[in-house]
Short mmCIF file of C-alpha atoms in Angstrom, two decimals:
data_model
loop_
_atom_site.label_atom_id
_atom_site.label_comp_id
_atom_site.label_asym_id
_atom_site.label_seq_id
_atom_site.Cartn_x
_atom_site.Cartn_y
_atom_site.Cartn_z
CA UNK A 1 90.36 43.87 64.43
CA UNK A 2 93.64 42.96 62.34
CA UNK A 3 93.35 43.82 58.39
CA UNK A 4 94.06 40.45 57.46
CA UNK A 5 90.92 39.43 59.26
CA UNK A 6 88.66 42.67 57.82
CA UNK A 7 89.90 41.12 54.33
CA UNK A 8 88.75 37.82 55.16
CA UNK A 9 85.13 39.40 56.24
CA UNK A 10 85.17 41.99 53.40
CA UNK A 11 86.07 38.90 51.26
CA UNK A 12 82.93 36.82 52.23
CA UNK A 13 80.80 39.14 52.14
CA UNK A 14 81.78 40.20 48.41
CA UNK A 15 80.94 36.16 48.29
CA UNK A 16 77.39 36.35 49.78
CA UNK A 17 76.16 39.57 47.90
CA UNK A 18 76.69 37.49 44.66
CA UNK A 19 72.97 35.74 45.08
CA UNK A 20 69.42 35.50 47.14
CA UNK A 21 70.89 32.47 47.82
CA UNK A 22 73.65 30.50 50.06
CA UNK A 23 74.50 26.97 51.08
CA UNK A 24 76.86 25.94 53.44
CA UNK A 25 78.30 22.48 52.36
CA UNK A 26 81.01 20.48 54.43
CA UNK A 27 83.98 19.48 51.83
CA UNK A 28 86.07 17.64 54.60
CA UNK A 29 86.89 14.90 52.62
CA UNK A 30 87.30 16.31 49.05
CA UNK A 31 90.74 16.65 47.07
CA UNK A 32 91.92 19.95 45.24
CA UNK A 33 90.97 18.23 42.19
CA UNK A 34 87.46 17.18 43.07
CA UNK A 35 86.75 20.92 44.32
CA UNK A 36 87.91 21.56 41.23
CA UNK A 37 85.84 19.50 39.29
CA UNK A 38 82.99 21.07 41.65
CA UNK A 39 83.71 24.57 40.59
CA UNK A 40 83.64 23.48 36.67
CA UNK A 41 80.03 22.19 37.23
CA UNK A 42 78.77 25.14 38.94
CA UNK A 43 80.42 27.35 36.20
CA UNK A 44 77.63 26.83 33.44
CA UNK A 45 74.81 28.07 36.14
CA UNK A 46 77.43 30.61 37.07
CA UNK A 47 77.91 29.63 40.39
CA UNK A 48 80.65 29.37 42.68
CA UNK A 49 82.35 27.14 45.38
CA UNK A 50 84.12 28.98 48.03
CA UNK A 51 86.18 27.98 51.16
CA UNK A 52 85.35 30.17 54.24
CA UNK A 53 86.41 30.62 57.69
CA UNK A 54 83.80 29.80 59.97
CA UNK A 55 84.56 33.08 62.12
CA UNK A 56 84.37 35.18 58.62
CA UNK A 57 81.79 33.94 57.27
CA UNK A 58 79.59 34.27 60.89
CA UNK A 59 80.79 38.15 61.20
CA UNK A 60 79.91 38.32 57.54
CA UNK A 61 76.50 37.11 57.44
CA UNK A 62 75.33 38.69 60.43
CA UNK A 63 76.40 42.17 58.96
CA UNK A 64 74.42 41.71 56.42
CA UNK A 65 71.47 40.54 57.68
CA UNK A 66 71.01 36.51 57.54
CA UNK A 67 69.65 34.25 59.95
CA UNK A 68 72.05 33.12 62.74
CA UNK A 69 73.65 29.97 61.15
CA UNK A 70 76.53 29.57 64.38
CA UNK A 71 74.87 25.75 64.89
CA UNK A 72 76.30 24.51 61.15
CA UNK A 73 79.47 26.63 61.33
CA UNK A 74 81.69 23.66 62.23
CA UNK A 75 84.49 21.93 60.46
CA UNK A 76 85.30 22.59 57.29
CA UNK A 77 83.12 24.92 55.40
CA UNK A 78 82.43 25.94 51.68
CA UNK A 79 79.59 28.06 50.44
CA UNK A 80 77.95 28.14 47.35
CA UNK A 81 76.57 31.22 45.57
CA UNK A 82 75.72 33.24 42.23
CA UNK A 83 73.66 32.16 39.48
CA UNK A 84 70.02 32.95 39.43
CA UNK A 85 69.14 29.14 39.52
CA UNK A 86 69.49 27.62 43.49
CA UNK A 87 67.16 24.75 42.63
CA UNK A 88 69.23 23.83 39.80
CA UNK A 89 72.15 24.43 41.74
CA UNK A 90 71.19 21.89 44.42
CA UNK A 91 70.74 19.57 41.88
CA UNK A 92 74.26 19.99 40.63
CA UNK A 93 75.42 19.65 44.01
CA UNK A 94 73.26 16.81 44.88
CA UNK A 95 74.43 15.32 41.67
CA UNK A 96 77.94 15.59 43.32
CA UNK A 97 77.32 14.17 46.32
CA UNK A 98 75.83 10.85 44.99
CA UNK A 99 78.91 10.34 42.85
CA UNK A 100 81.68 10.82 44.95
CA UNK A 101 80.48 10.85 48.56
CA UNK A 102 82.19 12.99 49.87
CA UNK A 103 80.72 16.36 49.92
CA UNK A 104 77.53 16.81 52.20
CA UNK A 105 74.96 19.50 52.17
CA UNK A 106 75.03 21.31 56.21
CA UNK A 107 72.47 24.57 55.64
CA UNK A 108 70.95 26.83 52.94
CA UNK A 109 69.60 30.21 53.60
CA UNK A 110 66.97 31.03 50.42
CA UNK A 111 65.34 34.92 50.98
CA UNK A 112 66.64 34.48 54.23
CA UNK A 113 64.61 31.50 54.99
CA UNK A 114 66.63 28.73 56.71
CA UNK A 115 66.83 25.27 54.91
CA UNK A 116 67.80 22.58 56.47
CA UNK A 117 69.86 19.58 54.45
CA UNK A 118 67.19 17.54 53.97
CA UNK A 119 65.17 20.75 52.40
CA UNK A 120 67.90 21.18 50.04
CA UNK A 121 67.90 17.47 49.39
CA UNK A 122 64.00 17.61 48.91
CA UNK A 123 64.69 20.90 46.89
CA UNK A 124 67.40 19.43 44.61
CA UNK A 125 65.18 16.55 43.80
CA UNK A 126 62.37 19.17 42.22
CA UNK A 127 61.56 18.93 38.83
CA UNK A 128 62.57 22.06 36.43
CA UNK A 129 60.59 24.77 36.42
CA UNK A 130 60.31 24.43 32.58
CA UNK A 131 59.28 20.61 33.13
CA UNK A 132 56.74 21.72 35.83
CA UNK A 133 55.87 24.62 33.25
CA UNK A 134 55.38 22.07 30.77
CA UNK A 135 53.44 19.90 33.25
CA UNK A 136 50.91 22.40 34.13
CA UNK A 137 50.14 23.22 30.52
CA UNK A 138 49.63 19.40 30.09
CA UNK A 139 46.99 19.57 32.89
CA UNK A 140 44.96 22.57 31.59
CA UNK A 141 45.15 20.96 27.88
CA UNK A 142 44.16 17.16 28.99
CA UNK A 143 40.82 19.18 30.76
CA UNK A 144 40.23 21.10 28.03
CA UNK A 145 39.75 18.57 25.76
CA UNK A 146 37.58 16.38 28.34
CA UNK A 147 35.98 19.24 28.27
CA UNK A 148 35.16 19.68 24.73
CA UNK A 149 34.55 15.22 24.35
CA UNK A 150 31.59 15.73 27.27
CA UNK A 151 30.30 18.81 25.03
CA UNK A 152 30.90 17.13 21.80
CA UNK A 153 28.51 13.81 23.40
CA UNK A 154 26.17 15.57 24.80
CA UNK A 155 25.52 17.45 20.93
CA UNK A 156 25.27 14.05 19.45
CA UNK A 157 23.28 12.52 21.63
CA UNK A 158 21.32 15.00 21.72
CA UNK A 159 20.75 15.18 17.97
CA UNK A 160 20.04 11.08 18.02
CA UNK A 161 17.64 11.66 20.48
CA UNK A 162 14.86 12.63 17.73
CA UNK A 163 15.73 9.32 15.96
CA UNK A 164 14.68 7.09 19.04
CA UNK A 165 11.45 7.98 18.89
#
């Protein structure tokens, strides 16, 4: 194998270790300064946007263990990794690819679980986990205090029920 291609593997691989997380995107139809704008986005959840070589990135992921992705790996390809975040990372991206159109989700390995982009779609679309946090505690506290209203009639009626007699 030639060293410029070991770099390029050694290169993507340094790219893929970065998370639990990867999605392929197809950036086809972006400019230099739209991938640019990309990669500010990501930067806050410490992400990154990378171009790849198809080739690379197959020889890289395979050494290290991900599922077979060969069926996406054509055209132009990008992957996203880092942060600890990949549902609010899809959202970012999602984000993206409403507003200009021309980015496109292709594949997204999570814990080595394949996604497809309709997953990721689905997945970007998810509430925060500190909204569904918040959402949950809502739940317990409305049923607690239903709880405590059926208690809290069933004591007064119960103490009226001397007076109806």
């Amino acid at each position: 194998m030639r060293a410029e291609k070991k770099l390029l593997i050694n290169e993507v691989s340094g790219y893929l270790k970065k998370s639990d997380y990867v999605i392929l995107t197809n950036f086809t139809l972006l400019t230099a300064a739209e991938i640019g704008e990309l990669r500010k986005s990501l930067a806050p959840e410490s992400a990154e946007f990378h171009v790849v070589k198809n080739s690379s990135f197959r020889i890289a992921a395979k050494a290290l263990g991900l599922p077979d992705l060969s069926a996406s790996l054509t055209g132009q390809t990008a992957v996203v990794v880092g942060g600890n975040k990949p549902a609010g990372i899809a959202k970012i991206l999602k984000k993206f690819i409403e507003k200009k159109k021309k980015l496109e989700f292709k594949i997204g390995v999570f814990d080595r679980k394949v996604m497809s982009s309709d997953e990721l779609s689905k997945l970007a679309d998810l509430p925060s986990f500190e909204t569904l946090r918040s959402m949950f505690l809502n739940l317990l506290t409305m049923q607690g205090a239903a709880f405590v209203r059926i208690l809290d009639a069933k004591v007064k009626k119960d103490q009226l029920a001397p007076l109806a007699v």
